[in-house]
Amino acid sequence: MSGSKKKKITKAERLKLLQEEEERRLKEEEEARLKHEKEELERLEIQRIEKEKWNQLEAKDLERRNEELEELCLLEGCFPEAEKLKQETRLLSQWNHYIQCDGSPDPSVAQEMNTFISLWKEKTNETFEELIEKSKVVLNLIEKLKFILLEISPCDLQDKNIIQYQGSILQLQELLHLKFNVATEILLRQASTLADLDSGNMEKIIKDENVSLYVWANLKKNPRYRSVRFSETQIGFEIPRILATSDIALRLLHTRYDHVSTLHLVSTPSKEDTSSVTEPVKDDVDNVEKAVSKEVEEKSKQQERRSHLIQEEEIKVEEEQGDIEVKMSSAEEESEAIKCELEMKVLSETILAAQLLLVENSSEKPEFFEDNTVDLCQFTTLGGIYHLDILELPSQCKRVKGWMIVEILKEGLQKYTYPPETTEDLETENAFPPIEVTLEVHENVIFFEDPMVARWDAEGKYWRTDGISNVFYKPKERLVTFSLETFGPLTLIQDAHINMPYQSWELRPLDVNKVLLTVTTVFTEIQIQIKENLCMLSSVKLRDKKHVSVLEGKWMTPIPFITALKEAGLNIFPTRHSHFYVIINNKVPLVEVKAYRQMALLSSAFAFGWSKWNLLCNSTKVVFKVREHLTEECIETPNWAIFMFSGDRAQRLKIKEESEAFSEALKEDTEFHSTLYHMLKDCASKEAMEKVRSSNCQFVNSVCHMLLSTRLLSYS
């Protein structure tokens, strides 16, 4: 029995076990401490080596920094060169216009514009068909003036020029609309002779690419004829009884352009901004000019002194005079070269200031104090303006003994007030209900959501959404139907930022001095080709289906191209107020501009793309994908490298696009450089760098302008 029982552990044995356990624990702790110390020493050693390596890289970068910046400066000389070419093109265009002598004015010359407007005012009794032809000239002049305001470098635009051009635009717009009213009156005077045999009323449709006129004159005043539909269209009105029995005409004047919205002032840099950039360089130019003139003056005085010795030593003086003339001519040539170089430097600095303005964010959000007011910084008008009017039917022409007699009122075309201001005798709600209107949406305009309808408030000078109800949009038929309380100018509006922020983007070379920019948004994929100083819409996809646009295949210079895309509803161009309406990944303006300039320089041989890591780095750095691309073929699985750029330092990152976490660690066996150009030069082929160096200056400038206008690094 006792043998089966467990042997009791004595006190000495228990103490021994505890002691052994304590020794084992102390040994493990010591081993752990030594291991930790070893790991810490190894970590510190790695840190020391990495820091030493980093310091060596920084020292190397600092050593070659000035040389790299000088080389970049030479390459970026393409921007002032492109600006000079644009100036020469404008001068050539003015000269060609002058020698054509086609009777149209030069829009930039105030005297010619004033003469044109005065002569047109004096011309009377123009028919609508004649006016439509004339309107093509007028709209062309307005377009030219707008592009002058947008295209000319801010430093070359004086305040008086801006006021002059905007004044000419407003005068032409107002006079054109006045002429349309007069032509409508002339047409309505002949309503009885143009009456339809079936209905007895007059209907007239006149169309061209810029303007469509729909006129209906109520000659029979049949109370049962209350549905007005223009033949071969879905456009029409449902009018109340009181209008069906009145001497009225309904006019819909649809203009593809918008001359109603307030003309916004062109954003030019303030005097302080431009002067702060260019003043030091201008001082250099002045100093050099003074020094050169002083040198030339001293040379001429020296020549005069020596000329007195001609009488005594003619042979010696002739030799010396020849030397002096050579020296003077070489001094003048040198001074001209220095002056030209400094002028280019001034132009280069001014261009940089203008580019910075393109990515500048406004610090103040526009405020609208009334409800139902449309904020044109957030929304945009699309498809032109629909001028809806109820007009009093003018006296009709009467034939008397071979003569056509008509009463012409001095007041001209009169609008019919609906509802009338005094409605004491009638029940207002029943007698003057809202009028149902059906309009066609222009075929060249894309709406990504159902459009909103807005009416123009002539007193407040803004668009409003009240007074419009029961809006219904049929996208397939491109028809919008709504009820309208009062007539006047109407428009369709869409969120200007519906395609922002972008989901991704890519810029890749296609050929020599030709690239393809692809911007993908929630609703669409837009592809833009850029070559030399021209841009073209290559394709548009809506929800993965190709959409045929009238703009496809049309090459335009960048600013008219951007305007055309906006007017078509394909707005991927943020404004200085856009950051108030879109959640963006805002970057420091100077970093953004430097990145776009260098991407444009390299775009003929390298492809650039969106990287998700750009969202995770701070506002002083940008991250994007880069790969060398020398062939036109699109690679299915491209080998992208991730680069980070801070404006004054470019580096290749160790991470890939598929990595799990963001890290700024350098890729093994790579260095960093002061410019993106030199960073890519390290890993690029000779063929690629040769392509970059031989890029056309206008092409580089156009790519840069498109990148600045889309702001891919902040709005993706």
XYZ file of C-alpha atoms in Angstrom:
716
model
C 0.000 0.000 0.000
C 2.693 2.442 0.989
C 4.757 1.595 -2.160
C 1.887 2.593 -4.436
C 1.673 5.987 -2.871
C 3.580 8.855 -4.461
C 6.852 9.684 -2.860
C 6.655 12.970 -1.021
C 8.998 15.756 -2.215
C 11.142 17.009 0.554
C 11.650 20.631 1.350
C 15.237 20.516 0.123
C 14.163 19.026 -3.176
C 11.448 21.681 -3.599
C 13.982 24.436 -2.995
C 16.327 22.828 -5.478
C 13.603 22.711 -8.153
C 12.707 26.353 -7.531
C 16.348 27.313 -7.756
C 16.751 25.447 -11.067
C 13.624 27.100 -12.450
C 14.886 30.524 -11.378
C 18.269 29.853 -12.992
C 16.562 28.728 -16.202
C 14.391 31.876 -16.205
C 17.388 34.114 -15.626
C 19.273 32.326 -18.375
C 16.353 32.787 -20.810
C 16.069 36.472 -19.849
C 19.791 36.921 -20.380
C 19.620 35.180 -23.753
C 16.630 37.336 -24.718
C 18.471 40.477 -23.567
C 21.576 39.553 -25.518
C 19.457 38.724 -28.582
C 17.618 42.055 -28.283
C 20.903 43.931 -27.864
C 22.306 42.143 -30.878
C 19.198 42.924 -32.947
C 19.283 46.534 -31.775
C 22.966 46.800 -32.679
C 22.236 45.259 -36.069
C 19.292 47.666 -36.571
C 21.422 50.632 -35.561
C 24.174 49.425 -37.855
C 21.699 49.097 -40.736
C 20.357 52.580 -39.908
C 23.899 53.930 -39.794
C 24.757 52.321 -43.118
C 21.479 53.557 -44.642
C 22.011 57.047 -43.245
C 25.576 57.054 -44.476
C 24.400 55.862 -47.876
C 21.629 58.494 -47.855
C 24.119 61.214 -46.912
C 26.382 60.069 -49.736
C 23.414 60.219 -52.132
C 22.471 63.684 -50.863
C 26.041 64.879 -51.213
C 26.192 63.455 -54.726
C 22.847 65.066 -55.570
C 23.974 68.410 -54.159
C 27.216 68.205 -56.101
C 25.453 67.818 -59.460
C 22.353 69.867 -58.586
C 23.383 73.099 -60.322
C 24.480 71.239 -63.426
C 21.150 69.343 -63.606
C 19.074 72.480 -63.063
C 21.023 74.289 -65.786
C 20.375 71.440 -68.221
C 16.687 71.399 -67.285
C 16.552 75.168 -67.790
C 17.910 74.721 -71.313
C 15.314 72.034 -72.053
C 12.506 74.187 -70.614
C 13.534 76.894 -73.058
C 10.919 75.232 -75.285
C 8.146 77.052 -73.362
C 9.241 80.632 -74.221
C 10.076 79.409 -77.746
C 6.522 78.094 -78.142
C 5.129 81.391 -76.791
C 7.202 83.348 -79.322
C 5.884 81.121 -82.116
C 2.318 81.790 -80.926
C 2.985 85.533 -80.977
C 4.402 85.268 -84.499
C 1.352 83.235 -85.580
C -0.992 85.897 -84.201
C 0.914 88.642 -86.049
C 0.850 86.601 -89.259
C -2.895 86.020 -88.819
C -3.446 89.778 -88.409
C -1.383 90.453 -91.546
C -3.280 87.811 -93.563
C -6.558 89.352 -92.405
C -5.320 92.785 -93.471
C -4.299 91.718 -96.994
C -7.510 89.725 -97.549
C -9.621 92.926 -97.482
C -12.836 90.892 -97.073
C -14.686 93.683 -95.246
C -14.698 91.993 -91.841
C -13.042 93.958 -89.018
C -9.980 92.997 -87.007
C -11.576 92.237 -83.607
C -8.495 93.474 -81.726
C -8.720 96.966 -83.306
C -11.282 99.143 -81.480
C -11.782 101.574 -84.390
C -12.603 98.768 -86.846
C -15.009 97.131 -84.395
C -16.802 100.428 -83.670
C -17.181 101.092 -87.415
C -18.540 97.568 -87.998
C -21.083 97.887 -85.154
C -22.190 101.393 -86.242
C -22.722 100.355 -89.863
C -24.658 97.259 -88.802
C -26.899 99.327 -86.515
C -27.812 101.560 -89.454
C -28.817 98.591 -91.614
C -32.565 97.944 -91.282
C -35.239 95.508 -92.461
C -32.965 92.433 -92.523
C -34.925 89.214 -92.963
C -34.282 86.278 -90.664
C -32.496 84.376 -93.430
C -30.212 87.371 -94.125
C -29.579 87.809 -90.404
C -28.606 84.156 -89.935
C -25.885 84.603 -92.576
C -24.719 87.817 -90.909
C -24.753 86.131 -87.498
C -22.022 83.726 -88.666
C -19.655 86.696 -89.090
C -20.725 88.208 -85.753
C -20.365 84.940 -83.832
C -16.939 84.432 -85.388
C -15.870 87.896 -84.168
C -17.183 87.158 -80.653
C -15.340 83.827 -80.626
C -12.099 85.492 -81.749
C -12.370 88.126 -79.020
C -12.993 85.479 -76.356
C -9.984 83.462 -77.509
C -7.807 86.584 -77.528
C -8.721 87.082 -73.847
C -7.964 83.431 -73.070
C -4.907 82.798 -75.225
C -2.755 85.901 -74.877
C -0.256 85.743 -72.023
C -1.537 87.780 -69.035
C 1.572 89.974 -69.076
C 0.734 91.077 -72.639
C -2.887 91.961 -71.788
C -3.442 95.446 -70.393
C -6.559 96.341 -68.404
C -7.722 98.742 -71.129
C -7.493 95.918 -73.706
C -9.555 93.610 -71.510
C -12.225 96.320 -71.071
C -12.176 97.041 -74.821
C -12.555 93.376 -75.849
C -15.255 92.602 -73.298
C -17.116 95.770 -74.281
C -17.035 94.716 -77.949
C -18.315 91.242 -77.027
C -21.255 92.675 -75.055
C -22.132 95.153 -77.811
C -22.150 92.436 -80.475
C -24.218 90.069 -78.298
C -26.845 92.708 -77.485
C -27.051 93.979 -81.067
C -27.369 90.444 -82.468
C -30.313 89.672 -80.162
C -31.934 93.022 -80.979
C -31.613 92.227 -84.693
C -33.261 88.825 -84.127
C -36.205 90.609 -82.486
C -36.529 93.007 -85.440
C -36.349 90.131 -87.926
C -39.023 88.257 -85.935
C -41.278 91.339 -86.136
C -40.804 91.549 -89.941
C -41.677 87.852 -90.196
C -44.796 88.178 -88.011
C -46.114 91.094 -90.093
C -46.395 88.609 -92.952
C -48.091 85.927 -90.789
C -51.422 86.137 -92.642
C -49.740 85.502 -96.012
C -47.808 82.516 -94.571
C -50.817 80.935 -92.842
C -51.293 77.166 -92.981
C -54.296 76.113 -95.097
C -55.457 73.431 -92.638
C -55.205 75.240 -89.298
C -55.372 78.823 -90.519
C -52.473 79.717 -88.213
C -48.905 80.534 -89.201
C -46.008 78.224 -88.424
C -42.403 78.884 -89.439
C -39.157 77.000 -88.763
C -35.769 78.425 -89.779
C -32.576 76.551 -88.849
C -28.823 76.663 -89.231
C -25.866 75.301 -87.232
C -25.975 78.148 -84.688
C -29.622 79.229 -84.449
C -33.074 77.604 -84.717
C -36.248 79.712 -84.888
C -39.712 78.292 -84.213
C -42.600 80.766 -84.619
C -46.352 80.143 -84.291
C -48.873 82.944 -84.880
C -52.434 82.595 -83.552
C -54.460 83.979 -86.470
C -57.705 81.980 -86.034
C -57.974 82.337 -82.214
C -59.741 78.993 -81.940
C -60.320 78.241 -78.195
C -60.141 74.491 -78.913
C -56.731 74.756 -80.601
C -54.570 74.618 -77.481
C -51.883 72.109 -78.397
C -49.122 73.654 -80.511
C -46.688 71.201 -82.139
C -44.181 72.241 -84.768
C -44.228 69.992 -87.824
C -41.679 67.155 -88.017
C -40.538 67.851 -84.443
C -41.630 67.053 -80.905
C -41.213 70.684 -79.865
C -44.394 72.355 -78.716
C -46.607 74.008 -76.087
C -49.856 73.307 -74.285
C -51.459 76.751 -73.984
C -54.404 77.822 -71.790
C -57.719 79.061 -73.189
C -56.894 82.744 -72.638
C -53.863 82.495 -74.954
C -55.755 80.399 -77.518
C -58.215 83.280 -77.957
C -55.660 86.129 -77.994
C -53.743 87.928 -80.769
C -50.431 86.382 -79.835
C -47.448 84.611 -81.322
C -45.200 82.039 -79.660
C -41.497 82.204 -80.419
C -38.768 79.756 -79.513
C -35.334 81.043 -80.497
C -32.793 78.331 -79.702
C -29.204 79.582 -79.856
C -26.407 76.992 -79.580
C -24.317 79.633 -77.800
C -24.869 81.312 -74.417
C -24.980 85.116 -74.594
C -27.196 85.392 -71.510
C -25.019 84.239 -68.618
C -22.954 87.016 -67.125
C -19.675 87.591 -68.948
C -17.001 86.582 -66.449
C -13.895 88.700 -66.216
C -10.768 87.004 -67.504
C -8.600 85.935 -64.574
C -5.266 87.668 -65.038
C -2.470 87.745 -62.499
C -2.390 90.766 -60.263
C 0.271 93.395 -60.871
C 1.989 92.319 -57.641
C 2.150 88.650 -58.690
C 3.654 89.233 -62.118
C 5.968 92.006 -60.982
C 7.333 89.932 -58.116
C 8.302 87.212 -60.593
C 9.631 89.311 -63.456
C 10.957 92.480 -61.762
C 14.405 91.088 -60.807
C 14.941 89.822 -64.342
C 13.757 93.123 -65.845
C 16.248 94.920 -63.590
C 18.968 92.666 -65.028
C 17.905 93.598 -68.554
C 17.967 97.323 -67.713
C 21.396 97.034 -66.074
C 22.824 95.158 -69.037
C 21.352 97.706 -71.473
C 22.912 100.572 -69.469
C 26.272 98.809 -69.291
C 26.209 98.055 -73.000
C 25.254 101.625 -73.954
C 28.009 102.935 -71.646
C 30.534 100.607 -73.241
C 29.488 101.664 -76.736
C 29.671 105.342 -75.680
C 33.195 104.889 -74.298
C 34.255 103.131 -77.498
C 32.841 105.987 -79.595
C 34.654 108.607 -77.420
C 37.830 106.613 -77.759
C 37.300 106.572 -81.509
C 36.833 110.353 -81.529
C 40.051 110.928 -79.533
C 41.991 108.714 -81.848
C 40.528 110.398 -84.923
C 42.388 113.596 -83.939
C 45.660 111.786 -84.487
C 44.778 111.062 -88.110
C 46.368 114.298 -89.254
C 49.707 113.360 -87.645
C 49.869 109.588 -88.098
C 47.424 108.517 -90.812
C 48.730 105.006 -91.373
C 48.722 104.005 -87.680
C 45.267 105.478 -87.093
C 43.766 103.580 -90.040
C 44.974 100.294 -88.549
C 43.724 101.189 -85.054
C 40.388 102.443 -86.392
C 39.856 99.108 -88.129
C 40.499 97.324 -84.819
C 38.070 99.653 -83.021
C 35.291 98.987 -85.559
C 35.759 95.238 -85.165
C 35.689 95.572 -81.374
C 32.573 97.792 -81.479
C 30.674 95.411 -83.769
C 31.618 92.419 -81.589
C 30.544 94.357 -78.464
C 27.190 95.200 -80.081
C 26.661 91.571 -81.128
C 27.510 90.416 -77.611
C 25.122 92.969 -76.098
C 22.316 91.861 -78.439
C 22.898 88.221 -77.469
C 22.815 89.069 -73.735
C 19.719 91.220 -74.198
C 17.951 88.436 -76.159
C 18.896 85.863 -73.513
C 17.516 88.029 -70.710
C 14.340 88.765 -72.649
C 13.779 85.007 -72.976
C 14.401 84.702 -69.240
C 11.723 87.343 -68.557
C 9.315 85.525 -70.881
C 10.115 82.187 -69.234
C 9.421 83.576 -65.739
C 6.181 85.175 -66.943
C 5.027 81.872 -68.473
C 5.749 80.088 -65.180
C 3.638 82.716 -63.342
C 0.777 82.167 -65.832
C 1.046 78.376 -65.422
C 0.886 78.726 -61.645
C -2.360 80.669 -62.079
C -3.885 77.676 -63.896
C -3.494 75.496 -60.776
C -4.278 78.221 -58.251
C -7.196 77.550 -55.896
C -9.445 80.423 -54.887
C -9.498 81.086 -51.147
C -13.110 82.367 -51.147
C -16.194 80.432 -52.216
C -18.757 82.384 -54.285
C -21.809 83.197 -52.178
C -25.417 83.249 -53.356
C -27.847 84.779 -50.933
C -31.140 83.803 -52.585
C -32.755 80.384 -52.656
C -33.172 78.572 -55.987
C -30.232 80.495 -57.473
C -27.844 78.577 -59.755
C -24.181 78.784 -58.791
C -22.342 78.933 -62.132
C -19.114 77.940 -60.383
C -20.743 74.619 -59.483
C -23.069 74.139 -62.475
C -22.733 74.823 -66.191
C -25.227 75.653 -68.929
C -25.353 73.099 -71.757
C -26.979 73.020 -75.180
C -27.308 76.788 -75.559
C -30.207 79.078 -74.626
C -33.917 78.674 -75.348
C -35.482 82.133 -75.690
C -39.195 81.488 -75.068
C -41.478 84.463 -75.694
C -45.194 85.182 -75.951
C -45.438 88.115 -78.359
C -48.247 90.462 -79.298
C -49.168 89.802 -82.905
C -48.266 92.929 -84.933
C -50.565 94.469 -87.557
C -50.689 92.353 -90.703
C -49.769 93.465 -94.228
C -52.774 94.408 -96.371
C -52.833 94.600 -100.165
C -54.547 97.753 -101.369
C -54.597 98.564 -105.100
C -51.321 96.749 -105.729
C -49.661 98.215 -102.652
C -48.729 96.385 -99.451
C -49.739 98.546 -96.474
C -48.704 97.771 -92.902
C -48.847 99.695 -89.639
C -45.415 99.839 -87.990
C -45.295 100.691 -84.315
C -42.438 102.829 -83.087
C -42.035 100.586 -80.028
C -41.289 97.579 -82.226
C -41.943 93.987 -81.166
C -43.994 93.850 -77.949
C -44.066 91.008 -75.439
C -47.398 89.724 -74.181
C -47.454 89.734 -70.379
C -48.475 86.328 -69.030
C -49.899 86.166 -66.485
C -51.041 89.817 -66.647
C -50.098 92.126 -63.798
C -53.768 92.888 -62.950
C -56.074 89.860 -62.678
C -58.976 91.267 -60.658
C -61.788 90.005 -62.910
C -60.493 86.457 -63.272
C -59.661 83.568 -61.002
C -55.871 83.545 -61.381
C -55.251 79.854 -60.666
C -57.720 78.612 -63.276
C -57.285 81.336 -65.904
C -53.461 81.500 -65.971
C -52.098 78.010 -65.329
C -48.441 77.142 -66.027
C -47.737 76.409 -69.685
C -46.448 72.958 -70.588
C -43.344 73.145 -72.798
C -41.509 70.385 -74.672
C -37.972 71.074 -75.937
C -35.407 69.053 -77.856
C -31.932 68.666 -76.338
C -29.142 69.419 -78.795
C -27.740 66.207 -80.276
C -24.083 67.174 -79.707
C -24.467 67.628 -75.937
C -23.981 64.817 -73.396
C -25.959 64.758 -70.134
C -24.708 62.155 -67.652
C -27.726 62.754 -65.398
C -31.191 64.181 -66.044
C -30.735 67.892 -66.826
C -32.085 70.630 -64.592
C -34.094 73.450 -66.193
C -33.313 77.028 -65.174
C -34.819 80.416 -66.112
C -32.996 83.741 -66.395
C -33.688 86.460 -63.817
C -33.095 89.668 -65.800
C -33.109 91.862 -62.679
C -30.743 89.788 -60.575
C -28.641 88.707 -63.575
C -28.548 85.023 -62.610
C -30.251 81.712 -63.353
C -33.076 80.429 -61.111
C -34.820 77.065 -60.776
C -38.114 78.245 -59.227
C -41.204 78.816 -61.371
C -40.492 75.517 -63.198
C -42.264 72.278 -62.254
C -43.060 68.744 -63.479
C -39.701 68.330 -65.251
C -39.510 65.064 -67.180
C -36.578 63.959 -69.366
C -36.639 61.265 -72.067
C -32.972 60.447 -72.774
C -33.583 58.248 -75.843
C -35.803 60.831 -77.578
C -33.684 63.670 -76.111
C -36.832 65.531 -75.036
C -37.398 67.522 -71.858
C -40.946 68.474 -70.797
C -41.848 70.870 -67.972
C -44.432 73.392 -66.793
C -43.462 77.060 -66.892
C -45.112 79.908 -64.997
C -43.525 82.808 -66.925
C -41.733 82.927 -70.266
C -38.170 84.165 -70.852
C -34.688 82.740 -71.535
C -34.284 79.116 -70.378
C -31.347 76.741 -70.277
C -30.446 73.203 -69.228
C -27.811 72.853 -66.531
C -25.565 70.052 -65.310
C -23.094 69.731 -62.460
C -19.822 71.038 -63.893
C -17.883 68.533 -61.770
C -19.901 65.417 -62.553
C -16.761 63.773 -64.001
C -14.541 64.733 -61.053
C -12.573 63.391 -59.317
C -11.153 61.134 -62.035
C -10.798 57.418 -61.380
C -7.539 57.065 -63.329
C -5.493 58.559 -66.164
C -2.677 57.684 -68.547
C -0.422 59.675 -70.876
C 1.472 57.587 -73.459
C 3.409 58.298 -76.663
C 1.899 57.326 -80.017
C 4.476 58.600 -82.481
C 7.081 61.330 -82.884
C 5.655 64.426 -81.125
C 2.288 62.735 -80.628
C 0.689 61.380 -77.425
C -2.610 59.959 -76.215
C -4.125 61.213 -72.941
C -6.785 58.930 -71.430
C -8.946 60.152 -68.530
C -11.349 57.683 -66.902
C -14.244 58.950 -64.765
C -17.292 57.349 -63.141
C -19.403 57.863 -66.291
C -16.982 57.996 -69.183
C -13.553 57.367 -70.664
C -12.181 60.259 -72.735
C -9.192 59.862 -75.055
C -7.395 62.953 -76.375
C -4.620 62.988 -78.964
C -2.039 65.791 -78.852
C 0.431 66.639 -81.624
C 2.478 69.806 -82.145
C 0.162 72.674 -81.130
C -3.079 70.760 -81.774
C -5.483 68.533 -79.804
C -8.188 66.138 -80.971
C -10.902 64.094 -79.288
C -9.958 60.521 -80.194
C -12.865 58.645 -78.594
C -15.538 58.803 -75.897
C -16.946 55.779 -74.070
C -20.155 56.024 -72.047
C -20.596 53.123 -69.642
C -18.140 51.022 -71.712
C -20.022 51.774 -74.964
C -18.481 53.933 -77.679
C -20.227 57.286 -78.159
C -19.896 59.124 -81.476
C -19.164 62.812 -80.927
C -19.156 65.549 -83.560
C -15.773 66.659 -82.156
C -14.016 63.391 -83.003
C -11.349 63.813 -85.659
C -11.285 67.629 -85.457
C -7.847 69.075 -84.660
C -7.893 72.337 -82.681
C -5.452 74.419 -80.681
C -5.672 73.688 -76.913
C -7.894 76.574 -75.729
C -10.626 76.262 -78.410
C -10.463 72.474 -77.908
C -11.034 72.770 -74.144
C -13.923 75.199 -74.756
C -15.500 72.794 -77.283
C -15.272 69.831 -74.858
C -16.892 71.867 -72.078
C -19.726 72.961 -74.375
C -20.299 69.306 -75.332
C -20.690 68.336 -71.647
C -17.298 66.586 -71.460
C -15.877 68.781 -68.726
C -12.627 67.440 -67.239
C -11.160 70.887 -66.641
C -11.312 72.181 -63.033
C -11.507 75.908 -62.284
C -10.014 77.848 -59.391
C -13.295 77.286 -57.466
C -13.676 73.545 -58.186
C -12.025 72.426 -54.937
C -15.086 73.737 -53.051
C -17.328 71.213 -54.844
C -15.031 68.175 -55.290
C -13.095 66.162 -52.721
C -9.580 66.439 -54.111
C -6.042 65.367 -53.337
C -4.718 68.921 -53.332
C -1.025 69.405 -54.099
C 1.263 72.424 -53.636
C 0.871 74.503 -56.857
C 4.606 74.853 -57.585
C 5.173 71.081 -57.159
C 2.226 70.347 -59.446
C 3.404 72.790 -62.146
C 6.992 71.487 -62.074
C 5.719 67.907 -62.390
C 3.516 68.744 -65.402
C 6.311 70.676 -67.142
C 8.775 67.801 -66.812
C 6.179 65.147 -67.692
C 5.476 67.115 -70.884
C 9.215 67.273 -71.680
C 9.487 63.484 -71.320
C 6.129 62.546 -72.884
C 7.517 61.709 -76.334
C 9.384 58.652 -74.971
C 7.800 57.815 -71.586
C 4.309 56.818 -70.517
C 2.891 58.181 -67.247
C -0.054 56.827 -65.280
C -2.213 57.196 -62.191
C -0.974 55.608 -58.958
C -3.057 54.921 -55.870
C -0.051 55.955 -53.733
C -0.507 59.578 -54.801
C -3.423 59.724 -52.356
C -1.265 58.604 -49.434
C 1.674 60.975 -49.773
C 1.389 64.533 -48.452
C 0.577 67.689 -50.448
C 4.264 68.530 -51.062
C 4.850 65.339 -53.104
C 3.287 63.631 -56.094
C 3.478 59.921 -56.977
C 2.826 58.401 -60.404
C 3.691 55.407 -62.572
C 6.315 55.682 -65.325
C 7.642 53.394 -68.047
C 9.676 53.827 -71.197
C 7.431 53.609 -74.260
C 9.009 53.777 -77.713
C 6.468 51.858 -79.808
C 2.882 52.733 -80.696
C 1.539 49.339 -79.601
C -0.327 49.183 -76.307
C 1.293 46.632 -73.948
C -1.185 44.372 -72.133
C 0.877 43.947 -68.937
C 3.208 46.949 -68.809
C 6.100 47.000 -66.357
C 5.446 50.224 -64.448
C 7.870 51.823 -61.995
C 6.668 54.084 -59.167
C 8.265 57.527 -58.950
C 7.886 60.261 -56.350
C 8.578 63.929 -57.077
C 8.648 66.911 -54.714
C 9.538 69.705 -57.117
C 13.252 69.670 -56.281
C 13.837 65.920 -55.833
C 12.813 62.890 -57.874
C 13.248 59.283 -56.739
C 12.180 55.791 -57.724
C 10.309 53.978 -54.969
C 10.793 50.373 -53.898
C 7.050 49.678 -53.714
C 4.907 48.440 -56.586
C 1.319 49.418 -57.379
C 0.232 46.052 -55.915
C 2.134 46.490 -52.619
C 0.169 46.385 -49.374
C 1.504 49.546 -47.725
C 3.010 52.855 -48.797
C 6.718 53.451 -48.238
C 9.082 56.165 -49.437
C 12.018 53.731 -49.436
C 14.320 53.976 -52.456
C 14.481 51.175 -54.999
C 17.716 49.196 -54.621
C 20.710 50.429 -56.598
C 19.034 53.716 -57.511
C 19.836 57.321 -56.674
C 17.726 60.443 -56.512
C 18.068 63.554 -58.625
C 17.003 67.184 -58.569
C 14.808 66.717 -61.638
C 12.499 64.053 -62.992
C 14.309 64.316 -66.323
C 17.660 63.230 -64.854
C 16.014 60.578 -62.678
C 14.566 58.857 -65.756
C 17.782 59.437 -67.684
C 19.503 56.995 -65.279
C 17.352 54.063 -66.372
C 16.401 55.106 -69.923
C 17.774 53.995 -73.263
C 19.770 56.319 -75.514
C 16.980 56.177 -78.086
C 14.441 57.395 -75.511
C 16.587 60.342 -74.393
C 17.295 61.266 -78.009
C 13.541 61.375 -78.627
C 13.076 63.608 -75.579
C 15.799 66.044 -76.628
C 14.416 66.334 -80.174
C 10.807 67.014 -79.090
C 8.985 69.877 -80.820
C 8.592 72.926 -78.530
C 4.931 73.483 -79.521
C 4.155 69.820 -78.817
C 5.721 70.001 -75.326
C 3.855 73.241 -74.621
C 0.500 71.739 -75.721
C 0.963 68.609 -73.577
C 1.891 70.785 -70.601
C -1.159 73.018 -71.129
C -3.472 69.982 -71.231
C -1.933 68.567 -68.030
C -2.272 71.938 -66.299
C -5.892 72.245 -67.462
C -6.935 68.760 -66.304
C -4.841 68.839 -63.070
C -4.570 65.054 -63.037
C -2.359 64.886 -59.938
C -4.825 66.812 -57.733
C -8.177 65.698 -59.169
C -7.619 61.911 -59.384
